[in-house]
PDB file of C-alpha atoms in Angstrom:
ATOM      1  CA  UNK C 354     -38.391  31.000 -78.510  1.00 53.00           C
ATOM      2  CA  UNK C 355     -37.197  30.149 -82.195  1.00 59.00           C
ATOM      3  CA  UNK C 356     -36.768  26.368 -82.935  1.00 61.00           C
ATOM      4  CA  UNK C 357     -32.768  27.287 -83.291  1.00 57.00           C
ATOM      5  CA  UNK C 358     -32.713  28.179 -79.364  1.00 57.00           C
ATOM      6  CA  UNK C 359     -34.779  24.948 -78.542  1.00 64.00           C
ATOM      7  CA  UNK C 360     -32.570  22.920 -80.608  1.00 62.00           C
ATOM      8  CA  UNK C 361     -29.840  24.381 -78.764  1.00 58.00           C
ATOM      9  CA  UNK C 362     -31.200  24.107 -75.106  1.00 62.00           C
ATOM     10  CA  UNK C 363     -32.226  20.657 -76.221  1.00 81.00           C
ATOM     11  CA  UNK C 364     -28.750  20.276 -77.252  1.00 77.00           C
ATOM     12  CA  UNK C 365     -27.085  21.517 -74.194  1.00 82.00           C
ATOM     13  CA  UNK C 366     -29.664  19.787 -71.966  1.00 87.00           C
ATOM     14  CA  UNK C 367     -28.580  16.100 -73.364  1.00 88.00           C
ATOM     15  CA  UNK C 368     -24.576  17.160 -73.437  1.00 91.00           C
ATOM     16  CA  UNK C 369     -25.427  17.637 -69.352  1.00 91.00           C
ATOM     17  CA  UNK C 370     -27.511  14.047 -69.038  1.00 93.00           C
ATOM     18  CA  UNK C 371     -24.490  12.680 -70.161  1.00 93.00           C
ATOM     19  CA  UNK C 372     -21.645  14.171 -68.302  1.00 96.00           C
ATOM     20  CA  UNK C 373     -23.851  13.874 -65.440  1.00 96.00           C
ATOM     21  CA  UNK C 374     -24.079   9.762 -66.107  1.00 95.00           C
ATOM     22  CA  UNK C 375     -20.056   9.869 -66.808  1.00 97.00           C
ATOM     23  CA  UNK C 376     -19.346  11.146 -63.302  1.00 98.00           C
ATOM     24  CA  UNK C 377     -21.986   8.690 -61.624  1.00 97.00           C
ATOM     25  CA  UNK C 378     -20.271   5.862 -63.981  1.00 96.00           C
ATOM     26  CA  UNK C 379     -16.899   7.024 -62.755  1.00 98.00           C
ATOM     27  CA  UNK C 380     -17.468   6.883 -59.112  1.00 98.00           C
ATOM     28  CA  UNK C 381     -18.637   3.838 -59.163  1.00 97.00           C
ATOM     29  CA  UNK C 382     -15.263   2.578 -60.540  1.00 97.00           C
ATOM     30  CA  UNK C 383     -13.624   4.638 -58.048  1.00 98.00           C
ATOM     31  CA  UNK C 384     -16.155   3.765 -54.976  1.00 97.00           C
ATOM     32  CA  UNK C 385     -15.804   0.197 -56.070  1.00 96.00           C
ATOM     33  CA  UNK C 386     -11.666   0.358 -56.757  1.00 96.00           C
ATOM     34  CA  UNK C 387     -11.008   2.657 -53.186  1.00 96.00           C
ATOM     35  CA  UNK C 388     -13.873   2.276 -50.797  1.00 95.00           C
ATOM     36  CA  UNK C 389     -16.138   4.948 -49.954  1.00 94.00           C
ATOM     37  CA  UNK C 390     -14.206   6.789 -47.068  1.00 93.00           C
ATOM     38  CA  UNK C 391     -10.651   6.674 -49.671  1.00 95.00           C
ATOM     39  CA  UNK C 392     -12.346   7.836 -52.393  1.00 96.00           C
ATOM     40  CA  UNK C 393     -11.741  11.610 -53.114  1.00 97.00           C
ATOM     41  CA  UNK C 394     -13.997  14.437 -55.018  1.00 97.00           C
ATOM     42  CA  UNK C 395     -10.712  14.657 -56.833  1.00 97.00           C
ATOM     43  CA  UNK C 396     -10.257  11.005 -57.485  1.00 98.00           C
ATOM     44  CA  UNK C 397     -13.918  10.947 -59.242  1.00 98.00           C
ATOM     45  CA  UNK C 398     -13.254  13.708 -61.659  1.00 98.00           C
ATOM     46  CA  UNK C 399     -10.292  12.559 -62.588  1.00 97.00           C
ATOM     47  CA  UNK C 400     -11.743   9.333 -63.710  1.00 98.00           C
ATOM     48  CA  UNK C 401     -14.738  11.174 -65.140  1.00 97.00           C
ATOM     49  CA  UNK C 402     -12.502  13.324 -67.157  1.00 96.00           C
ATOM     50  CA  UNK C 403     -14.126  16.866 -65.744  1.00 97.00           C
ATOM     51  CA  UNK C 404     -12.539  18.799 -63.497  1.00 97.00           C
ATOM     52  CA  UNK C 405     -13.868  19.658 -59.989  1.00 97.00           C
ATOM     53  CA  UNK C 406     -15.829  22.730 -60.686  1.00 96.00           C
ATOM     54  CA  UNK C 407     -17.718  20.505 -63.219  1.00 97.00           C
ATOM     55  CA  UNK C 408     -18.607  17.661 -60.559  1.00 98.00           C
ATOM     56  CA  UNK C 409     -19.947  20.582 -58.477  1.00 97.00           C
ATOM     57  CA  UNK C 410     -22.422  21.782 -61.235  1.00 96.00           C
ATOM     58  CA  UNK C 411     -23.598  18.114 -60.945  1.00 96.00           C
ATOM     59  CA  UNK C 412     -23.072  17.877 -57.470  1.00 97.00           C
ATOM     60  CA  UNK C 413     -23.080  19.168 -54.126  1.00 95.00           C
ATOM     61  CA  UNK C 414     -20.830  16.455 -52.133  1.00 95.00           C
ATOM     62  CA  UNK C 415     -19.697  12.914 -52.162  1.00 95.00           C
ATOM     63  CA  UNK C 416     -22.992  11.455 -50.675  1.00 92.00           C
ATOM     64  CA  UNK C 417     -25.091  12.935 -53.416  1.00 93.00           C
ATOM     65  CA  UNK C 418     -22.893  11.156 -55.949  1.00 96.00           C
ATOM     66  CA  UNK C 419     -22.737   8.128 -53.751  1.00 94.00           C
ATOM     67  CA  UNK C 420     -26.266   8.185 -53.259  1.00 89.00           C
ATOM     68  CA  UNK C 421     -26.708   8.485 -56.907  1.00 91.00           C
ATOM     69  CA  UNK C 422     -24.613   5.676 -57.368  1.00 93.00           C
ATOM     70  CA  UNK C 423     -26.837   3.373 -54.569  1.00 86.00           C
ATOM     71  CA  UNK C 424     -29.696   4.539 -56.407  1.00 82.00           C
ATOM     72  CA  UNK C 425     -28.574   3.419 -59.857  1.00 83.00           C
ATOM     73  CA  UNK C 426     -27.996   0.040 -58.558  1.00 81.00           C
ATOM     74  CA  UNK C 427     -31.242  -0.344 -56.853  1.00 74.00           C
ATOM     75  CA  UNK C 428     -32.884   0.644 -60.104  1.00 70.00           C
ATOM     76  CA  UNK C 429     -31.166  -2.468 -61.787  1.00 61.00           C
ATOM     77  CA  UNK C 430     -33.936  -4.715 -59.351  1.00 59.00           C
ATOM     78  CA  UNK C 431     -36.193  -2.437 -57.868  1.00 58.00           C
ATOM     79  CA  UNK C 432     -38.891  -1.891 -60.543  1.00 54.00           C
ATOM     80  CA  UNK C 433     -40.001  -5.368 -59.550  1.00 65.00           C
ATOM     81  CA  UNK C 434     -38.129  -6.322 -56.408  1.00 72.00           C
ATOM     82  CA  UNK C 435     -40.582  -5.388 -54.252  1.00 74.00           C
ATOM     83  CA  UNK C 436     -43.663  -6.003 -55.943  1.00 77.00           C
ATOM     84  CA  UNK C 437     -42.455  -9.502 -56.163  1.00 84.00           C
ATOM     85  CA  UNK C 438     -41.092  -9.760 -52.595  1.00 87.00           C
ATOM     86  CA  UNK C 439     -45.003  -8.487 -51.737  1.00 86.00           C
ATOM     87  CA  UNK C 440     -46.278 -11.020 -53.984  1.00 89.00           C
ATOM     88  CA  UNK C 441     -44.617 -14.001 -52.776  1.00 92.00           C
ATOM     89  CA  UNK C 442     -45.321 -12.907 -48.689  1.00 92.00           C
ATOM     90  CA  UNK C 443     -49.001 -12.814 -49.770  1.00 92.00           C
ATOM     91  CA  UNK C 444     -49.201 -16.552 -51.268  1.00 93.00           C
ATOM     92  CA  UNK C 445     -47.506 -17.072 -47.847  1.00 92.00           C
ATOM     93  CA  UNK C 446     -45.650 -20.383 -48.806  1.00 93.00           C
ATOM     94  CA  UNK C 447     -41.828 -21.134 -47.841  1.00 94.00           C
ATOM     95  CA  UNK C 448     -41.378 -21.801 -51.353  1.00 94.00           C
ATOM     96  CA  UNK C 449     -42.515 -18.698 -52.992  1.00 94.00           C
ATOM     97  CA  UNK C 450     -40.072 -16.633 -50.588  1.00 95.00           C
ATOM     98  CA  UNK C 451     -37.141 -19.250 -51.055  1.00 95.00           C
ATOM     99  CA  UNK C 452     -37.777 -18.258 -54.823  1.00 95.00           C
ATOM    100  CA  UNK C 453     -37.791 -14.854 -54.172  1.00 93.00           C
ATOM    101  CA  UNK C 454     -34.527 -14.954 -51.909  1.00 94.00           C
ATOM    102  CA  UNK C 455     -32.668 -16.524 -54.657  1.00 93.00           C
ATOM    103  CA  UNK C 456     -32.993 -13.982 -56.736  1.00 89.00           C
ATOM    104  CA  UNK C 457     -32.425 -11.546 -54.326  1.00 87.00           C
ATOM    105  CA  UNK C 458     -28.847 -13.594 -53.426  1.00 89.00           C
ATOM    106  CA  UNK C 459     -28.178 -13.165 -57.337  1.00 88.00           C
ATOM    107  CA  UNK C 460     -28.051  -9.969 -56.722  1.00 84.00           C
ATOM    108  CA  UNK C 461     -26.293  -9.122 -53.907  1.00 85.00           C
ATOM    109  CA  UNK C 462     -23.446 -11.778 -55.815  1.00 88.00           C
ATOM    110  CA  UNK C 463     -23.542  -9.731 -59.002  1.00 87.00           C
ATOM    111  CA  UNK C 464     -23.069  -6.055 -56.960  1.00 87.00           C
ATOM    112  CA  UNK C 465     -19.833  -7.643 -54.658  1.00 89.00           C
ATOM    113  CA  UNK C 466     -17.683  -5.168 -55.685  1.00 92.00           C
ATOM    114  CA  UNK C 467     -19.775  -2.269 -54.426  1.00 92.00           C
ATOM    115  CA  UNK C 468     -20.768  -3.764 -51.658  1.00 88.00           C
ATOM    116  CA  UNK C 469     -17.956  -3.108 -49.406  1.00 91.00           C
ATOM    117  CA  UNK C 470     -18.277   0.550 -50.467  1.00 93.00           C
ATOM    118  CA  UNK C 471     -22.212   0.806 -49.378  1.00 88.00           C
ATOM    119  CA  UNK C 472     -21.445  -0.420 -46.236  1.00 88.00           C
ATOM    120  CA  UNK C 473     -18.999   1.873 -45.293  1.00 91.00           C
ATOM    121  CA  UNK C 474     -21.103   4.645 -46.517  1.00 89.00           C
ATOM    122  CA  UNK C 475     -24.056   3.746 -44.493  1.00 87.00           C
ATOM    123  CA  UNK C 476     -21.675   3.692 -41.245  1.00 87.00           C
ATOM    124  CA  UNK C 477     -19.446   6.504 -42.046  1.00 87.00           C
ATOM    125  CA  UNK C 478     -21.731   9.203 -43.137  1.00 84.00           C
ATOM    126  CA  UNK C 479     -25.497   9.726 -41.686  1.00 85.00           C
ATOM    127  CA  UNK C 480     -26.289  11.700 -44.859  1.00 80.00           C
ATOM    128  CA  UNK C 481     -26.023   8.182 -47.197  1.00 79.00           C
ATOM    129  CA  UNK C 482     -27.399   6.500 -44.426  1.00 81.00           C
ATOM    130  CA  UNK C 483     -30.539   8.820 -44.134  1.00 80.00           C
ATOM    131  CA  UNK C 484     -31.145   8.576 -47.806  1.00 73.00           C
ATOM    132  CA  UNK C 485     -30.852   5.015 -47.897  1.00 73.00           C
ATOM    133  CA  UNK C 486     -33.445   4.808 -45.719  1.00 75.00           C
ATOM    134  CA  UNK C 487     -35.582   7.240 -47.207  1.00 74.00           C
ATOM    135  CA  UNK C 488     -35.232   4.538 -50.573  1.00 69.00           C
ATOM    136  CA  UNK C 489     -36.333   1.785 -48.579  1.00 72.00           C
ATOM    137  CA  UNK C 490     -39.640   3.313 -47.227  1.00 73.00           C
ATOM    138  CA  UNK C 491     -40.581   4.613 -50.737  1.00 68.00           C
ATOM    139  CA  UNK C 492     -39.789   0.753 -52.125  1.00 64.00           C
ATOM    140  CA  UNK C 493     -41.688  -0.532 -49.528  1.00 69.00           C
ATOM    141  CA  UNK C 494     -44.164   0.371 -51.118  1.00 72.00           C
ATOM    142  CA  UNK C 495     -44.442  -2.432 -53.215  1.00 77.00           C
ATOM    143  CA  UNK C 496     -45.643  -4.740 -50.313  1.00 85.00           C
ATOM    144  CA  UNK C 497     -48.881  -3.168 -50.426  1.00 86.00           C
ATOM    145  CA  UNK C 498     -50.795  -6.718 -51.565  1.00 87.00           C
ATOM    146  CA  UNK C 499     -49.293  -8.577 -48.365  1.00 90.00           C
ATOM    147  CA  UNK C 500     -50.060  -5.893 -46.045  1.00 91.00           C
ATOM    148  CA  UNK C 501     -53.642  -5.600 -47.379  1.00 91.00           C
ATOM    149  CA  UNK C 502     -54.168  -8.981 -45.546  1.00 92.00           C
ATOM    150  CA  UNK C 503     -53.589  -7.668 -42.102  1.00 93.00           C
ATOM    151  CA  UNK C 504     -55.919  -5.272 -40.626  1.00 95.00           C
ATOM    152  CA  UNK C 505     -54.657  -1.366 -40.867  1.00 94.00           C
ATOM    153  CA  UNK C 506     -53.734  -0.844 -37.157  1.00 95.00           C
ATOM    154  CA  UNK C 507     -51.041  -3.684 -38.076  1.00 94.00           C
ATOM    155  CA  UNK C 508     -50.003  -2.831 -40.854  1.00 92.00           C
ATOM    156  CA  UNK C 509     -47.085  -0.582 -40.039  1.00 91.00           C
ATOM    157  CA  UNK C 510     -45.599  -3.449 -37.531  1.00 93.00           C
ATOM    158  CA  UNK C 511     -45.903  -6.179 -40.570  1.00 92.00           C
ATOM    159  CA  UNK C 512     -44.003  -3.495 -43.016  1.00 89.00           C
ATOM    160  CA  UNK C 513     -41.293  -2.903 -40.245  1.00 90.00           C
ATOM    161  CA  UNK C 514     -40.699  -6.870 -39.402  1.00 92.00           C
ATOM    162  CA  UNK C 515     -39.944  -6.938 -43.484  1.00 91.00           C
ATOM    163  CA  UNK C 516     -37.760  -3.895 -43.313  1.00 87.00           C
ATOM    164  CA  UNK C 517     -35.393  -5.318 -40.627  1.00 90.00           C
ATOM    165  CA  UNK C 518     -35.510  -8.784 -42.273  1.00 92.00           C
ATOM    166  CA  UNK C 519     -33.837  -6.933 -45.259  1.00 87.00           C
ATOM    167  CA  UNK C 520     -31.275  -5.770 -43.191  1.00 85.00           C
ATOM    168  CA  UNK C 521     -30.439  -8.680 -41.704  1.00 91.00           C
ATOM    169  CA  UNK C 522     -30.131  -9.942 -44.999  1.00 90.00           C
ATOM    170  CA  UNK C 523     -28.311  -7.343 -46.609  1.00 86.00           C
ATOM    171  CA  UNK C 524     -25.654  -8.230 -43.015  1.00 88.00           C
ATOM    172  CA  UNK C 525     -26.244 -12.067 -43.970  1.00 90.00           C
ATOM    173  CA  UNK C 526     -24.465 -11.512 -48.039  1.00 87.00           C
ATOM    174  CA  UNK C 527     -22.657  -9.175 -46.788  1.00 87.00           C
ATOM    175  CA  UNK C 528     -20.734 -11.741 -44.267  1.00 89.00           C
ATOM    176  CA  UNK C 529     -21.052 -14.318 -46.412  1.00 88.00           C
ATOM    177  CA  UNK C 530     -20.445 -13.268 -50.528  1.00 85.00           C
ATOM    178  CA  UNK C 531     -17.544 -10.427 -49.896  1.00 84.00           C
ATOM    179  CA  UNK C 532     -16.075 -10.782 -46.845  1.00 85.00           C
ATOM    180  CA  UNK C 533     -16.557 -14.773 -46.885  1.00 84.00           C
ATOM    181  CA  UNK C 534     -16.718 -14.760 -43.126  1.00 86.00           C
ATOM    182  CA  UNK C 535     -19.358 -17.346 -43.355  1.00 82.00           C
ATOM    183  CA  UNK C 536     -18.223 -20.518 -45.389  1.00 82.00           C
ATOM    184  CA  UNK C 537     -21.962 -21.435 -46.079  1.00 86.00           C
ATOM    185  CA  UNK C 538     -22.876 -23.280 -49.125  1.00 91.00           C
ATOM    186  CA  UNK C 539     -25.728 -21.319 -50.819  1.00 91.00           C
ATOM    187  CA  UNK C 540     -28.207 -23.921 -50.481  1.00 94.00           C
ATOM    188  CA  UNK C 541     -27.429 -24.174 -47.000  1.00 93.00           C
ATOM    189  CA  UNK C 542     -27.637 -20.567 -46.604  1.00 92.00           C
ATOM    190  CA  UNK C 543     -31.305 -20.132 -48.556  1.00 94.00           C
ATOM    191  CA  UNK C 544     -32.533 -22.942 -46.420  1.00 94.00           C
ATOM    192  CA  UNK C 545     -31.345 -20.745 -43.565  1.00 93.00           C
ATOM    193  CA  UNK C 546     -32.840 -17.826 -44.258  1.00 95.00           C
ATOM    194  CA  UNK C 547     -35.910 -18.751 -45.392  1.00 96.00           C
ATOM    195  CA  UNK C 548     -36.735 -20.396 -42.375  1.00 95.00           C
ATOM    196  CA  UNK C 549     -35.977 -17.370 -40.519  1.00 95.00           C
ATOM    197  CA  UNK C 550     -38.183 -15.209 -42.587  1.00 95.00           C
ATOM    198  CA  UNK C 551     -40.804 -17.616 -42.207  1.00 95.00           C
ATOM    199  CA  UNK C 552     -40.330 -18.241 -38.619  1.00 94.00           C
ATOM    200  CA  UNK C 553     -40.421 -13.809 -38.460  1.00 94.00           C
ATOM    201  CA  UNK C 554     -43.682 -13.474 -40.434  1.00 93.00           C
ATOM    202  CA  UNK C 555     -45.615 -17.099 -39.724  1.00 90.00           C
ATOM    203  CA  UNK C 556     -45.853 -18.272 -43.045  1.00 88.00           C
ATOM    204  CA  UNK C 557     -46.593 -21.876 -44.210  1.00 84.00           C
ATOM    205  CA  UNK C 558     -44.097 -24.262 -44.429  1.00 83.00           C
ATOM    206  CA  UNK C 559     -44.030 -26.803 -47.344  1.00 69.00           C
TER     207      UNK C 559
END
């Protein structure tokens, strides 16, 4: 292959990358403006400024691009988020989770707008939800130093009880940052949950 086609394919390859990103950028508007189960193929490319038959080269459905979405956001905390949720459960102090919680709390704050959307996607359509859960296990993976302390045979039960406490707290800033059903000041509310997750997993109190 001459340079001239490479430069080309190279060319053609980057002009892709980036329509690509403008449709994922462009749902999110949409996702975060309509909701996930009002939000329309149409209503994406339209905002994307492509036309259907170019979201389909991207892709297949709405959960891929939703899903795409999710996993754009979880990128924005995950190349650490777990490694440093793993490293604070292995000091095993209250305070190094409480730290790690408040971060985690700045997070869910600063993603309100799409949070609404993920939720709905998660009980509307199994195909999001499957894939969500297919994110968590591979993240999870990040908890290998505090699982190391507990002998193999447990080790699956320990990375569980962390799992579900996620969910409850994903339910927990859910409640209380969009929907504001809880009116819980946030100290009140990291006090809260950090005694649950250290009542869940035995860790030392301060």
């Amino acid at each position: 292959m001459s340079n001239e086609s490479t430069e080309l394919l190279s060319v053609r390859e980057e002009q892709r990358r980036m329509t690509r990103q403008r449709i994922i950028t462009a749902a999110r508007q949409v996702f975060e403006e309509r909701g996930y189960g009002q939000a329309s193929i149409g209503d994406i490319a339209k905002a994307a400024k492509v036309n259907r038959a170019t979201f389909y080269l991207h892709f297949t459905n709405k959960a891929e691009v939703f899903t795409e979405v999710y996993r754009a956001v979880r990128e924005d905390q995950s190349a650490q988020y777990w490694s440093l949720l793993g490293r604070a459960l292995a000091e095993g102090k209250a305070a190094s989770v409480r730290a790690w919680l408040d971060g985690a709390l700045s997070w869910w704050e600063s993603q309100a707008a799409l949070l609404p959307a993920i939720h709905e996607a998660m009980a509307s359509d199994l195909e999001v939800a499957a894939r969500w859960k297919d994110q968590i296990d591979q993240l999870a993976g990040g908890l290998e130093e505090y699982l190391a302390q507990f002998p193999e045979a447990r080790r699956e039960e320990r990375r569980l009880r962390v799992e579900l406490l996620m969910v409850q707290l994903d339910q927990v800033c859910f409640r209380a940052i969009v929907q504001k059903v809880f009116a819980i000041e946030r100290t009140q509310l990291l006090d809260v949950v950090t005694g649950l997750w250290v009542d869940a997993l035995g860790l030392e109190r301060d």
